């Protein structure tokens, strides 16, 4: 497990975004738990990727780096690293909620159009109201998590990865980090 690729891959374009640091995605949920104080801040963390280690772990399960002298475990996740995960979480949430809101606006416009100019039964306020509630819910489900979630993931992950790349550069210099 020690002779994998040594270079950190470059950050790729926006469309079809794929994280160049797959371990960040694997850590995202755990870091969010840490951000929400659901888990203790202190502990034993990988000196390279800051995944939580068990007391007897000699290798990180996430980035596979050993806990020897090169990447000695640390007692807590640096704030700057946590901020990168927070940026991903917030960006994604903004896109999901923002897009769901667009869905609700579409349903509201439909409601007004039906009530003011819908012919016959289509103009009945009860039907328009059903469209507002049901359609609004469905549209919010569609535009929020499905559409907004996609965009949000890409933007958020890219922001997080750029922050992580800066962190790596500041911490390790431009050299290739050993595994
Ligand atoms: Zn690690």
Short mmCIF file of C-alpha atoms and ligand atoms in Angstrom, two decimals:
data_model
loop_
_atom_site.label_atom_id
_atom_site.label_comp_id
_atom_site.label_asym_id
_atom_site.label_seq_id
_atom_site.Cartn_x
_atom_site.Cartn_y
_atom_site.Cartn_z
CA UNK A 1 0.00 0.00 0.00
CA UNK A 2 3.02 2.27 0.05
CA UNK A 3 3.77 2.56 -3.65
CA UNK A 4 0.67 4.28 -4.99
CA UNK A 5 0.82 7.44 -7.11
CA UNK A 6 2.86 10.07 -5.34
CA UNK A 7 1.64 13.21 -7.05
CA UNK A 8 -1.46 15.04 -6.00
CA UNK A 9 -3.49 15.31 -9.22
CA UNK A 10 -4.28 18.70 -10.67
CA UNK A 11 -7.64 20.33 -10.17
CA UNK A 12 -9.84 19.81 -13.19
CA UNK A 13 -12.50 22.00 -14.80
CA UNK A 14 -16.01 22.77 -13.59
CA UNK A 15 -18.11 20.55 -15.84
CA UNK A 16 -18.39 16.98 -14.66
CA UNK A 17 -16.34 17.81 -11.64
CA UNK A 18 -14.52 14.93 -10.06
CA UNK A 19 -12.56 15.59 -6.90
CA UNK A 20 -8.83 15.21 -7.44
CA UNK A 21 -8.64 14.34 -3.76
CA UNK A 22 -11.07 11.43 -3.34
CA UNK A 23 -10.23 11.12 0.34
CA UNK A 24 -11.77 14.55 0.99
CA UNK A 25 -15.15 13.21 -0.11
CA UNK A 26 -14.71 10.24 2.19
CA UNK A 27 -13.92 12.58 5.07
CA UNK A 28 -16.63 15.15 4.34
CA UNK A 29 -19.34 13.53 6.48
CA UNK A 30 -16.99 12.95 9.41
CA UNK A 31 -15.73 16.52 9.25
CA UNK A 32 -19.32 17.80 9.23
CA UNK A 33 -19.96 15.79 12.40
CA UNK A 34 -16.91 17.45 13.87
CA UNK A 35 -18.12 20.89 12.71
CA UNK A 36 -21.48 20.26 14.37
CA UNK A 37 -19.72 19.15 17.56
CA UNK A 38 -21.30 15.70 17.38
CA UNK A 39 -17.91 14.15 18.07
CA UNK A 40 -15.10 15.26 20.40
CA UNK A 41 -12.70 17.81 18.91
CA UNK A 42 -9.68 16.11 20.42
CA UNK A 43 -8.31 12.69 19.62
CA UNK A 44 -5.73 11.10 17.39
CA UNK A 45 -5.79 12.20 13.76
CA UNK A 46 -3.80 11.32 10.66
CA UNK A 47 -0.97 13.84 10.23
CA UNK A 48 -1.62 14.02 6.50
CA UNK A 49 -5.40 13.98 5.89
CA UNK A 50 -6.69 14.41 9.49
CA UNK A 51 -8.89 11.33 9.47
CA UNK A 52 -9.57 10.09 12.99
CA UNK A 53 -7.30 7.20 13.95
CA UNK A 54 -7.86 4.49 16.48
CA UNK A 55 -5.32 4.32 19.29
CA UNK A 56 -3.50 1.37 17.76
CA UNK A 57 -3.71 2.36 14.07
CA UNK A 58 -0.29 2.47 12.41
CA UNK A 59 -1.73 3.41 9.02
CA UNK A 60 -4.51 5.82 8.04
CA UNK A 61 -7.52 3.99 6.57
CA UNK A 62 -8.44 6.99 4.42
CA UNK A 63 -5.19 8.17 2.80
CA UNK A 64 -3.15 5.04 3.61
CA UNK A 65 -0.21 6.97 4.95
CA UNK A 66 1.67 5.45 7.84
CA UNK A 67 1.77 7.08 11.26
CA UNK A 68 5.56 7.03 11.43
CA UNK A 69 7.81 10.03 11.82
CA UNK A 70 6.83 11.56 8.44
CA UNK A 71 3.13 11.95 9.21
CA UNK A 72 3.00 11.83 12.94
CA UNK A 73 -0.59 11.89 14.24
CA UNK A 74 -1.96 15.17 15.56
CA UNK A 75 -4.34 15.86 18.45
CA UNK A 76 -6.94 17.82 16.52
CA UNK A 77 -8.03 18.86 13.04
CA UNK A 78 -6.62 22.32 12.13
CA UNK A 79 -9.25 25.08 11.89
CA UNK A 80 -8.15 25.97 8.38
CA UNK A 81 -8.84 22.42 7.25
CA UNK A 82 -12.26 22.42 8.91
CA UNK A 83 -13.06 25.66 7.08
CA UNK A 84 -12.55 23.89 3.75
CA UNK A 85 -15.16 21.27 4.66
CA UNK A 86 -17.48 23.96 5.95
CA UNK A 87 -17.18 25.81 2.65
CA UNK A 88 -18.23 22.66 0.77
CA UNK A 89 -21.17 22.05 3.12
CA UNK A 90 -22.43 25.64 2.97
CA UNK A 91 -22.06 26.04 -0.79
CA UNK A 92 -23.94 22.82 -1.42
CA UNK A 93 -26.72 23.74 1.02
CA UNK A 94 -27.11 27.18 -0.55
CA UNK A 95 -27.59 25.61 -3.97
CA UNK A 96 -30.07 23.02 -2.71
CA UNK A 97 -32.22 25.54 -0.84
CA UNK A 98 -31.88 28.21 -3.48
CA UNK A 99 -32.98 25.83 -6.22
CA UNK A 100 -35.86 24.50 -4.14
CA UNK A 101 -36.97 28.09 -3.74
CA UNK A 102 -36.97 28.51 -7.52
CA UNK A 103 -39.28 25.47 -7.70
CA UNK A 104 -41.66 27.10 -5.24
CA UNK A 105 -41.65 30.32 -7.22
CA UNK A 106 -42.53 28.42 -10.41
CA UNK A 107 -45.47 26.76 -8.60
CA UNK A 108 -46.58 30.14 -7.23
CA UNK A 109 -46.54 31.71 -10.68
CA UNK A 110 -48.54 28.76 -12.00
CA UNK A 111 -51.03 29.27 -9.16
CA UNK A 112 -51.54 32.92 -10.03
CA UNK A 113 -51.89 32.20 -13.76
CA UNK A 114 -54.46 29.47 -13.09
CA UNK A 115 -56.55 31.60 -10.75
CA UNK A 116 -56.48 34.71 -12.91
CA UNK A 117 -56.77 33.24 -16.40
CA UNK A 118 -57.32 29.48 -16.21
CA UNK A 119 -60.33 28.45 -18.31
CA UNK A 120 -63.16 26.50 -16.65
CA UNK A 121 -62.08 24.00 -14.00
CA UNK A 122 -58.43 25.00 -14.44
CA UNK A 123 -59.33 28.40 -13.05
CA UNK A 124 -60.97 26.93 -9.94
CA UNK A 125 -59.09 28.19 -6.89
CA UNK A 126 -59.20 24.75 -5.23
CA UNK A 127 -57.40 23.11 -8.15
CA UNK A 128 -54.95 25.98 -8.40
CA UNK A 129 -54.29 25.62 -4.69
CA UNK A 130 -53.68 21.89 -5.09
CA UNK A 131 -51.19 22.72 -7.84
CA UNK A 132 -49.53 25.27 -5.61
CA UNK A 133 -49.07 22.81 -2.75
CA UNK A 134 -48.50 19.56 -4.62
CA UNK A 135 -46.69 21.08 -7.56
CA UNK A 136 -44.65 23.29 -5.31
CA UNK A 137 -43.57 20.28 -3.29
CA UNK A 138 -42.69 18.24 -6.36
CA UNK A 139 -40.88 21.10 -8.06
CA UNK A 140 -38.96 21.90 -4.90
CA UNK A 141 -37.95 18.24 -4.64
CA UNK A 142 -36.86 18.23 -8.25
CA UNK A 143 -35.06 21.53 -8.45
CA UNK A 144 -33.60 21.40 -4.94
CA UNK A 145 -31.80 18.12 -4.26
CA UNK A 146 -31.67 16.85 -7.83
CA UNK A 147 -30.70 19.89 -9.88
CA UNK A 148 -29.36 22.22 -7.20
CA UNK A 149 -27.62 19.33 -5.49
CA UNK A 150 -25.61 18.58 -8.61
CA UNK A 151 -24.44 22.14 -9.09
CA UNK A 152 -23.92 22.59 -5.39
CA UNK A 153 -21.81 19.49 -5.09
CA UNK A 154 -19.54 20.57 -7.92
CA UNK A 155 -19.11 24.13 -6.74
CA UNK A 156 -18.76 23.18 -3.09
CA UNK A 157 -16.33 20.34 -3.71
CA UNK A 158 -14.24 22.53 -6.00
CA UNK A 159 -14.04 25.26 -3.39
CA UNK A 160 -13.08 22.73 -0.72
CA UNK A 161 -10.45 21.13 -2.94
CA UNK A 162 -8.89 24.47 -3.80
CA UNK A 163 -8.67 25.32 -0.10
CA UNK A 164 -7.14 21.92 0.59
CA UNK A 165 -4.64 22.42 -2.25
CA UNK A 166 -3.62 25.75 -0.70
CA UNK A 167 -3.32 24.09 2.70
CA UNK A 168 -1.11 21.35 1.29
CA UNK A 169 1.08 23.89 -0.46
CA UNK A 170 1.48 25.92 2.73
CA UNK A 171 2.08 22.88 4.89
CA UNK A 172 4.21 20.70 2.65
CA UNK A 173 5.63 23.18 0.17
CA UNK A 174 5.53 22.37 -3.50
CA UNK A 175 7.34 19.06 -3.06
CA UNK A 176 5.63 15.76 -3.58
CA UNK A 177 4.20 14.58 -0.28
CA UNK A 178 5.58 11.13 0.63
CA UNK A 179 3.18 8.32 1.48
ZN1 LIG B 1 -4.78 10.03 6.40
#
